[in-house]
Every structure is written in C-alpha cells, then in structure tokens.
PDB file of C-alpha atoms in Angstrom:
ATOM      1  CA  ALA A   1       0.000   0.000   0.000  1.00 80.00           C
ATOM      2  CA  GLN A   2       1.166   3.500  -0.723  1.00 85.00           C
ATOM      3  CA  SER A   3       1.914   6.080   1.969  1.00 91.00           C
ATOM      4  CA  VAL A   4       3.163   9.625   2.293  1.00 95.00           C
ATOM      5  CA  ALA A   5       5.117  11.297   5.085  1.00 96.00           C
ATOM      6  CA  GLN A   6       5.436  15.014   5.676  1.00 97.00           C
ATOM      7  CA  PRO A   7       7.897  15.162   8.580  1.00 96.00           C
ATOM      8  CA  GLU A   8       7.294  18.810   9.496  1.00 96.00           C
ATOM      9  CA  ASP A   9       4.009  19.997  10.964  1.00 96.00           C
ATOM     10  CA  GLN A  10       5.037  23.619  10.448  1.00 97.00           C
ATOM     11  CA  VAL A  11       7.711  25.507   8.541  1.00 98.00           C
ATOM     12  CA  ASN A  12       8.552  29.156   9.188  1.00 98.00           C
ATOM     13  CA  VAL A  13      10.403  31.180   6.564  1.00 97.00           C
ATOM     14  CA  ALA A  14      11.176  34.876   6.273  1.00 98.00           C
ATOM     15  CA  GLU A  15       9.724  36.660   3.268  1.00 97.00           C
ATOM     16  CA  GLY A  16      12.164  36.685   0.382  1.00 97.00           C
ATOM     17  CA  ASN A  17      14.040  33.593   1.572  1.00 98.00           C
ATOM     18  CA  PRO A  18      13.909  30.252  -0.201  1.00 97.00           C
ATOM     19  CA  LEU A  19      11.494  27.676   1.175  1.00 97.00           C
ATOM     20  CA  THR A  20      11.391  23.887   1.220  1.00 98.00           C
ATOM     21  CA  VAL A  21       8.518  21.671   2.349  1.00 98.00           C
ATOM     22  CA  LYS A  22       9.536  18.027   2.664  1.00 98.00           C
ATOM     23  CA  CYS A  23       7.713  14.925   1.451  1.00 98.00           C
ATOM     24  CA  THR A  24       8.736  11.281   1.292  1.00 97.00           C
ATOM     25  CA  TYR A  25       6.663   8.461  -0.112  1.00 96.00           C
ATOM     26  CA  SER A  26       6.351   4.703  -0.258  1.00 94.00           C
ATOM     27  CA  VAL A  27       4.821   2.745  -3.136  1.00 91.00           C
ATOM     28  CA  SER A  28       5.287  -0.742  -4.483  1.00 88.00           C
ATOM     29  CA  GLY A  29       5.305   0.363  -8.112  1.00 86.00           C
ATOM     30  CA  ASN A  30       5.885   3.612  -9.957  1.00 88.00           C
ATOM     31  CA  PRO A  31       4.690   6.745  -8.157  1.00 92.00           C
ATOM     32  CA  TYR A  32       2.558   9.586  -9.363  1.00 94.00           C
ATOM     33  CA  LEU A  33       3.262  12.492  -6.977  1.00 96.00           C
ATOM     34  CA  PHE A  34       1.330  15.681  -6.285  1.00 96.00           C
ATOM     35  CA  TRP A  35       1.365  18.851  -4.230  1.00 98.00           C
ATOM     36  CA  TYR A  36      -1.816  20.664  -3.237  1.00 97.00           C
ATOM     37  CA  VAL A  37      -2.350  23.857  -1.240  1.00 97.00           C
ATOM     38  CA  GLN A  38      -5.210  24.734   1.074  1.00 95.00           C
ATOM     39  CA  TYR A  39      -6.059  28.277   2.118  1.00 92.00           C
ATOM     40  CA  PRO A  40      -8.233  28.874   5.224  1.00 87.00           C
ATOM     41  CA  ASN A  41     -11.798  27.585   4.909  1.00 84.00           C
ATOM     42  CA  ARG A  42     -11.247  26.464   1.322  1.00 86.00           C
ATOM     43  CA  GLY A  43     -10.877  23.214  -0.561  1.00 88.00           C
ATOM     44  CA  LEU A  44      -7.516  22.029  -1.874  1.00 93.00           C
ATOM     45  CA  GLN A  45      -5.989  23.494  -5.017  1.00 95.00           C
ATOM     46  CA  PHE A  46      -3.584  21.704  -7.330  1.00 95.00           C
ATOM     47  CA  LEU A  47      -0.004  23.047  -7.457  1.00 96.00           C
ATOM     48  CA  LEU A  48       2.038  20.551  -9.455  1.00 96.00           C
ATOM     49  CA  LYS A  49       2.580  16.892 -10.255  1.00 95.00           C
ATOM     50  CA  TYR A  50       5.236  14.410 -11.272  1.00 95.00           C
ATOM     51  CA  ILE A  51       4.074  11.640 -13.559  1.00 92.00           C
ATOM     52  CA  THR A  52       7.075  10.847 -15.727  1.00 88.00           C
ATOM     53  CA  GLY A  53       9.991  12.570 -17.442  1.00 88.00           C
ATOM     54  CA  ASP A  54      12.071  15.419 -16.026  1.00 91.00           C
ATOM     55  CA  ASN A  55      12.664  15.057 -12.288  1.00 93.00           C
ATOM     56  CA  LEU A  56      12.218  18.802 -11.721  1.00 96.00           C
ATOM     57  CA  VAL A  57       8.640  19.890 -12.210  1.00 96.00           C
ATOM     58  CA  LYS A  58       7.359  23.447 -12.162  1.00 96.00           C
ATOM     59  CA  GLY A  59       3.911  24.440 -11.028  1.00 94.00           C
ATOM     60  CA  SER A  60       1.667  27.313 -10.076  1.00 92.00           C
ATOM     61  CA  TYR A  61       2.733  30.466  -8.203  1.00 93.00           C
ATOM     62  CA  GLY A  62       6.455  29.879  -8.790  1.00 95.00           C
ATOM     63  CA  PHE A  63       6.596  26.566  -6.933  1.00 97.00           C
ATOM     64  CA  GLU A  64       8.657  23.616  -8.090  1.00 97.00           C
ATOM     65  CA  ALA A  65       9.407  20.135  -6.815  1.00 98.00           C
ATOM     66  CA  GLU A  66      12.132  17.591  -7.424  1.00 95.00           C
ATOM     67  CA  PHE A  67      11.454  13.885  -7.729  1.00 96.00           C
ATOM     68  CA  ASN A  68      14.282  11.858  -6.196  1.00 95.00           C
ATOM     69  CA  LYS A  69      13.750   8.152  -6.738  1.00 93.00           C
ATOM     70  CA  SER A  70      16.714   6.964  -4.676  1.00 94.00           C
ATOM     71  CA  GLN A  71      15.608   8.984  -1.649  1.00 95.00           C
ATOM     72  CA  THR A  72      11.883   8.431  -2.362  1.00 96.00           C
ATOM     73  CA  SER A  73      11.341  12.152  -1.902  1.00 97.00           C
ATOM     74  CA  PHE A  74       9.357  14.895  -3.613  1.00 98.00           C
ATOM     75  CA  HIS A  75      10.204  18.130  -1.798  1.00 98.00           C
ATOM     76  CA  LEU A  76       8.375  21.345  -2.655  1.00 98.00           C
ATOM     77  CA  LYS A  77      10.515  24.435  -3.178  1.00 98.00           C
ATOM     78  CA  LYS A  78      10.302  28.105  -4.042  1.00 98.00           C
ATOM     79  CA  PRO A  79      13.286  30.436  -4.516  1.00 97.00           C
ATOM     80  CA  SER A  80      11.744  33.481  -2.829  1.00 97.00           C
ATOM     81  CA  ALA A  81       8.830  33.198  -0.402  1.00 97.00           C
ATOM     82  CA  LEU A  82       5.885  35.582  -0.298  1.00 97.00           C
ATOM     83  CA  VAL A  83       3.627  36.286   2.678  1.00 96.00           C
ATOM     84  CA  SER A  84       0.731  35.142   0.479  1.00 95.00           C
ATOM     85  CA  ASP A  85       2.330  31.671   0.304  1.00 96.00           C
ATOM     86  CA  SER A  86       1.266  31.088   3.909  1.00 96.00           C
ATOM     87  CA  ALA A  87      -1.097  28.108   3.795  1.00 96.00           C
ATOM     88  CA  LEU A  88      -1.399  24.378   4.447  1.00 96.00           C
ATOM     89  CA  TYR A  89       0.452  22.205   1.936  1.00 98.00           C
ATOM     90  CA  PHE A  90      -0.315  18.579   1.186  1.00 97.00           C
ATOM     91  CA  CYS A  91       1.785  16.007  -0.625  1.00 97.00           C
ATOM     92  CA  ALA A  92      -0.063  13.089  -2.248  1.00 96.00           C
ATOM     93  CA  VAL A  93       0.871   9.870  -4.035  1.00 95.00           C
ATOM     94  CA  ARG A  94      -0.782   7.360  -6.330  1.00 92.00           C
ATOM     95  CA  ASP A  95       0.788   4.039  -7.165  1.00 88.00           C
ATOM     96  CA  LYS A  96       0.516   3.595 -10.936  1.00 85.00           C
ATOM     97  CA  GLY A  97      -1.192   0.244 -10.374  1.00 82.00           C
ATOM     98  CA  ASP A  98      -3.798   1.576  -7.926  1.00 86.00           C
ATOM     99  CA  ASP A  99      -6.681   4.037  -8.192  1.00 87.00           C
ATOM    100  CA  LYS A 100      -6.354   5.406  -4.648  1.00 89.00           C
ATOM    101  CA  ILE A 101      -4.721   8.789  -4.099  1.00 91.00           C
ATOM    102  CA  ILE A 102      -3.259   9.059  -0.597  1.00 93.00           C
ATOM    103  CA  PHE A 103      -2.437  12.334   1.112  1.00 94.00           C
ATOM    104  CA  GLY A 104       0.075  13.245   3.783  1.00 95.00           C
ATOM    105  CA  LYS A 105      -0.828  14.971   7.040  1.00 95.00           C
ATOM    106  CA  GLY A 106       0.003  18.402   5.698  1.00 96.00           C
ATOM    107  CA  THR A 107       2.611  21.040   6.527  1.00 97.00           C
ATOM    108  CA  ARG A 108       1.619  24.516   7.621  1.00 97.00           C
ATOM    109  CA  LEU A 109       3.835  27.112   5.986  1.00 97.00           C
ATOM    110  CA  HIS A 110       4.226  30.498   7.711  1.00 97.00           C
ATOM    111  CA  ILE A 111       5.951  33.244   5.762  1.00 97.00           C
ATOM    112  CA  LEU A 112       7.081  35.965   8.129  1.00 96.00           C
ATOM    113  CA  PRO A 113       7.081  39.560   6.837  1.00 93.00           C
TER     114      PRO A 113
ATOM    115  CA  ASN B   1     -18.907  25.735 -14.778  1.00 74.00           C
ATOM    116  CA  ALA B   2     -19.570  25.373 -11.059  1.00 81.00           C
ATOM    117  CA  GLY B   3     -16.847  22.702 -10.735  1.00 94.00           C
ATOM    118  CA  VAL B   4     -17.305  20.541  -7.653  1.00 96.00           C
ATOM    119  CA  THR B   5     -20.066  21.516  -5.255  1.00 97.00           C
ATOM    120  CA  GLN B   6     -20.971  20.027  -1.884  1.00 97.00           C
ATOM    121  CA  THR B   7     -24.257  20.087   0.009  1.00 97.00           C
ATOM    122  CA  PRO B   8     -24.714  21.005   2.828  1.00 97.00           C
ATOM    123  CA  LYS B   9     -21.924  23.356   3.898  1.00 96.00           C
ATOM    124  CA  PHE B  10     -22.468  22.733   7.601  1.00 97.00           C
ATOM    125  CA  ARG B  11     -24.540  20.311   9.654  1.00 97.00           C
ATOM    126  CA  VAL B  12     -25.019  19.383  13.282  1.00 97.00           C
ATOM    127  CA  LEU B  13     -26.188  15.860  14.072  1.00 97.00           C
ATOM    128  CA  LYS B  14     -26.996  13.995  17.239  1.00 97.00           C
ATOM    129  CA  THR B  15     -25.372  10.635  17.858  1.00 98.00           C
ATOM    130  CA  GLY B  16     -27.298   7.928  16.046  1.00 97.00           C
ATOM    131  CA  GLN B  17     -28.864  10.169  13.431  1.00 97.00           C
ATOM    132  CA  SER B  18     -28.320   9.541   9.755  1.00 96.00           C
ATOM    133  CA  MET B  19     -27.544  11.903   6.904  1.00 96.00           C
ATOM    134  CA  THR B  20     -26.316  12.043   3.323  1.00 97.00           C
ATOM    135  CA  LEU B  21     -23.685  14.387   1.956  1.00 98.00           C
ATOM    136  CA  LEU B  22     -24.024  15.232  -1.711  1.00 97.00           C
ATOM    137  CA  CYS B  23     -21.157  15.909  -4.077  1.00 98.00           C
ATOM    138  CA  ALA B  24     -21.880  17.094  -7.609  1.00 98.00           C
ATOM    139  CA  GLN B  25     -19.499  17.857 -10.484  1.00 97.00           C
ATOM    140  CA  ASP B  26     -20.309  19.338 -13.882  1.00 96.00           C
ATOM    141  CA  MET B  27     -17.002  18.491 -15.593  1.00 96.00           C
ATOM    142  CA  ASN B  28     -17.991  15.029 -16.827  1.00 96.00           C
ATOM    143  CA  HIS B  29     -15.300  13.440 -14.650  1.00 96.00           C
ATOM    144  CA  GLU B  30     -15.129   9.685 -14.257  1.00 96.00           C
ATOM    145  CA  TYR B  31     -13.374   9.496 -10.885  1.00 96.00           C
ATOM    146  CA  MET B  32     -14.778  10.864  -7.641  1.00 97.00           C
ATOM    147  CA  TYR B  33     -13.467  10.710  -4.073  1.00 97.00           C
ATOM    148  CA  TRP B  34     -14.583  11.390  -0.521  1.00 98.00           C
ATOM    149  CA  TYR B  35     -11.992  12.471   2.062  1.00 97.00           C
ATOM    150  CA  ARG B  36     -12.207  13.569   5.659  1.00 97.00           C
ATOM    151  CA  GLN B  37      -9.858  16.148   7.146  1.00 95.00           C
ATOM    152  CA  ASP B  38      -9.014  16.090  10.825  1.00 94.00           C
ATOM    153  CA  PRO B  39      -6.374  18.102  12.742  1.00 88.00           C
ATOM    154  CA  GLY B  40      -3.057  16.286  12.775  1.00 86.00           C
ATOM    155  CA  MET B  41      -4.389  13.541  10.486  1.00 89.00           C
ATOM    156  CA  GLY B  42      -4.393  15.303   7.153  1.00 90.00           C
ATOM    157  CA  LEU B  43      -6.754  14.062   4.463  1.00 93.00           C
ATOM    158  CA  ARG B  44      -7.835  10.454   4.661  1.00 95.00           C
ATOM    159  CA  LEU B  45      -9.617   8.679   1.828  1.00 95.00           C
ATOM    160  CA  ILE B  46     -13.018   7.260   2.802  1.00 97.00           C
ATOM    161  CA  HIS B  47     -14.405   5.847  -0.452  1.00 97.00           C
ATOM    162  CA  TYR B  48     -13.916   6.477  -4.127  1.00 96.00           C
ATOM    163  CA  SER B  49     -15.499   5.708  -7.481  1.00 97.00           C
ATOM    164  CA  VAL B  50     -13.909   5.098 -10.874  1.00 95.00           C
ATOM    165  CA  GLY B  51     -17.122   5.522 -12.811  1.00 95.00           C
ATOM    166  CA  GLU B  52     -20.907   5.524 -12.692  1.00 96.00           C
ATOM    167  CA  GLY B  53     -22.208   2.548 -10.750  1.00 95.00           C
ATOM    168  CA  THR B  54     -18.849   1.732  -9.130  1.00 96.00           C
ATOM    169  CA  THR B  55     -17.557   2.309  -5.607  1.00 97.00           C
ATOM    170  CA  ALA B  56     -14.494   1.165  -3.674  1.00 96.00           C
ATOM    171  CA  LYS B  57     -13.169   1.438  -0.125  1.00 96.00           C
ATOM    172  CA  GLY B  58     -10.418   3.826   0.831  1.00 95.00           C
ATOM    173  CA  GLU B  59      -8.335   4.087   3.988  1.00 93.00           C
ATOM    174  CA  VAL B  60     -11.136   4.725   6.517  1.00 96.00           C
ATOM    175  CA  PRO B  61     -14.426   3.335   5.111  1.00 97.00           C
ATOM    176  CA  ASP B  62     -16.027   2.046   8.336  1.00 97.00           C
ATOM    177  CA  GLY B  63     -19.249   3.809   9.302  1.00 96.00           C
ATOM    178  CA  TYR B  64     -19.798   5.250   5.812  1.00 98.00           C
ATOM    179  CA  ASN B  65     -21.554   4.114   2.664  1.00 97.00           C
ATOM    180  CA  VAL B  66     -21.480   5.648  -0.804  1.00 98.00           C
ATOM    181  CA  SER B  67     -23.396   5.513  -4.038  1.00 97.00           C
ATOM    182  CA  ARG B  68     -22.671   6.679  -7.584  1.00 97.00           C
ATOM    183  CA  LEU B  69     -25.966   6.196  -9.407  1.00 95.00           C
ATOM    184  CA  LYS B  70     -25.316   9.123 -11.733  1.00 96.00           C
ATOM    185  CA  LYS B  71     -21.943  10.074 -13.154  1.00 96.00           C
ATOM    186  CA  GLN B  72     -22.143  13.637 -11.866  1.00 97.00           C
ATOM    187  CA  ASN B  73     -23.112  12.767  -8.281  1.00 98.00           C
ATOM    188  CA  PHE B  74     -21.311  10.941  -5.483  1.00 98.00           C
ATOM    189  CA  LEU B  75     -23.234  10.511  -2.234  1.00 98.00           C
ATOM    190  CA  LEU B  76     -21.693   9.820   1.170  1.00 98.00           C
ATOM    191  CA  GLY B  77     -24.000   8.356   3.800  1.00 98.00           C
ATOM    192  CA  LEU B  78     -23.705   8.073   7.542  1.00 96.00           C
ATOM    193  CA  GLU B  79     -26.244   5.533   8.768  1.00 92.00           C
ATOM    194  CA  SER B  80     -25.710   6.106  12.493  1.00 96.00           C
ATOM    195  CA  ALA B  81     -23.525   9.112  13.221  1.00 96.00           C
ATOM    196  CA  ALA B  82     -20.896   8.958  15.973  1.00 97.00           C
ATOM    197  CA  PRO B  83     -18.898  11.796  17.577  1.00 97.00           C
ATOM    198  CA  SER B  84     -15.766  10.310  15.961  1.00 97.00           C
ATOM    199  CA  GLN B  85     -17.246  11.297  12.603  1.00 97.00           C
ATOM    200  CA  THR B  86     -17.045  14.981  13.468  1.00 98.00           C
ATOM    201  CA  SER B  87     -14.843  16.279  10.687  1.00 97.00           C
ATOM    202  CA  VAL B  88     -14.610  18.338   7.546  1.00 96.00           C
ATOM    203  CA  TYR B  89     -15.525  16.279   4.497  1.00 97.00           C
ATOM    204  CA  PHE B  90     -14.115  17.019   1.068  1.00 97.00           C
ATOM    205  CA  CYS B  91     -15.205  15.658  -2.249  1.00 97.00           C
ATOM    206  CA  ALA B  92     -12.871  15.597  -5.240  1.00 97.00           C
ATOM    207  CA  SER B  93     -13.045  14.502  -8.857  1.00 97.00           C
ATOM    208  CA  LYS B  94     -10.681  13.891 -11.755  1.00 95.00           C
ATOM    209  CA  ARG B  95     -11.294  13.301 -15.425  1.00 94.00           C
ATOM    210  CA  GLY B  96      -9.862   9.816 -15.781  1.00 90.00           C
ATOM    211  CA  ALA B  97      -6.867   7.524 -15.401  1.00 84.00           C
ATOM    212  CA  ALA B  98      -4.669   8.822 -18.220  1.00 84.00           C
ATOM    213  CA  ILE B  99      -1.491  10.604 -17.184  1.00 80.00           C
ATOM    214  CA  ASN B 100      -2.798  13.962 -18.428  1.00 84.00           C
ATOM    215  CA  GLN B 101      -5.975  13.530 -16.360  1.00 88.00           C
ATOM    216  CA  GLU B 102      -4.455  13.143 -12.903  1.00 87.00           C
ATOM    217  CA  THR B 103      -5.358  16.527 -11.408  1.00 92.00           C
ATOM    218  CA  GLN B 104      -8.013  16.348  -8.706  1.00 94.00           C
ATOM    219  CA  TYR B 105     -10.544  19.150  -8.307  1.00 95.00           C
ATOM    220  CA  PHE B 106     -11.858  19.681  -4.795  1.00 95.00           C
ATOM    221  CA  GLY B 107     -15.151  20.953  -3.447  1.00 96.00           C
ATOM    222  CA  PRO B 108     -15.367  23.599  -0.703  1.00 94.00           C
ATOM    223  CA  GLY B 109     -16.023  21.076   2.052  1.00 95.00           C
ATOM    224  CA  THR B 110     -18.823  20.122   4.440  1.00 97.00           C
ATOM    225  CA  ARG B 111     -18.295  20.732   8.128  1.00 96.00           C
ATOM    226  CA  LEU B 112     -20.054  18.074  10.218  1.00 97.00           C
ATOM    227  CA  LEU B 113     -20.453  18.178  13.985  1.00 97.00           C
ATOM    228  CA  VAL B 114     -21.830  15.111  15.759  1.00 97.00           C
ATOM    229  CA  LEU B 115     -22.942  15.692  19.338  1.00 97.00           C
TER     230      LEU B 115
END
C-alpha cells in the first residue's frame, strides 16, 4: 500500500528567503506524486505533479518540486517566499497500479514579513 | 462551470442520526473521491469511485456508505452518526486515469459536527 510522510508539521520562513517543504513516499510500483495547497476555509488546489519525465517539475505560483527516486522524496521548493504563500500544503501519491490517491498529514507554511 | 459543489456546507447531528452528503461535479469526470480532514491527520480517503455505478473502499471506510448512481453525483451516507465522525468532508473529482488527467478538483467542504 502506498503512503506519504510530511515530517514537518510547520515551517517558518522569512519573506524573500527560499522555502522547502519536505515529502517522502512509499509505493510498491511507480509513483505519481502531487502537491496541493489549502487556504483557510477552502478546498484544496492543485499546485504541481510528477508523472514521468524530467525530475524537476514546475507548477503554479512559482513553486517547483524535485522527484528523487533513490531517496523516495518529492520536496516542494520556491526560490523566494511571499507572505501570500502562507497556507497548508499537502503532498499526495498514487501508485501507478492503484486508483487510490493518498495524502500526507500536511505542513503549515508560515511566511514571516 | 460550477466545478465541484458540496451540500450542505455545515450540519449538526446527534449521535445515532443519519444523513447524506451530496457531491456534484459538472465536468464530466469519471473518478470521484470522498476524504475527511481532521487536525493532525491530514486528508484520509473514505471511499472512491472510478465511474458511474462503481464504488471502492479507501483508507477509513467504516461507518460510511457511498453511491454513484449518476456520473455527476457521489453521495456519502452516515447511517448512524458517531462523535468520531465529526470532521470536515471534502469531495474531489478527476477526469480519468490517463497521465494527463491526474489533477483532482476539490469541493469547498462540508463541516459536520456530531454531538
């Protein structure tokens, strides 16, 4: 069965600094990996995905993520954080041979002005 | 397009009562999902459907039933509500299984309080 771990409950970053939100996964086959963002009292919004191809994927709002097969990681990054990036971020995984999409526990990102 | 909508937005139930949460999508998506979101637990998959007339169990299916009689609707039922089912429920859909159809679209959520 697939699983996702987000080791940090909260990440604090000063505005303008680079940010990283960590995600590791476990699947028996090939992974499809996703990042979603949730703003207060809203549903989740898609940020980016890795399906196949280039290990570095770019998504919405200047975010990017790097697929690392050997470390089974898919960390979310942004070169320069904005206060408006403050939100709850979820990593998710689907095993290519399974229809279920499993989410991590989420990481709350605080960007400090 | 309205996207994914959920009804109701908020509900209070007493222990033992039953209710049905409705999820509707107007994007002609094949796949639909029900998740619950609890503090410290993230999103957990309750049930999902890969097409009209199909349903399957997710990570935490106990105490819930679902039906997908029409492609655009996915219903989540609680036959006998328990306080442990107090949560925020999210519905999501995606177009299909192809690699360019993997993005899920989420509804705004239903907040359920069971007393």
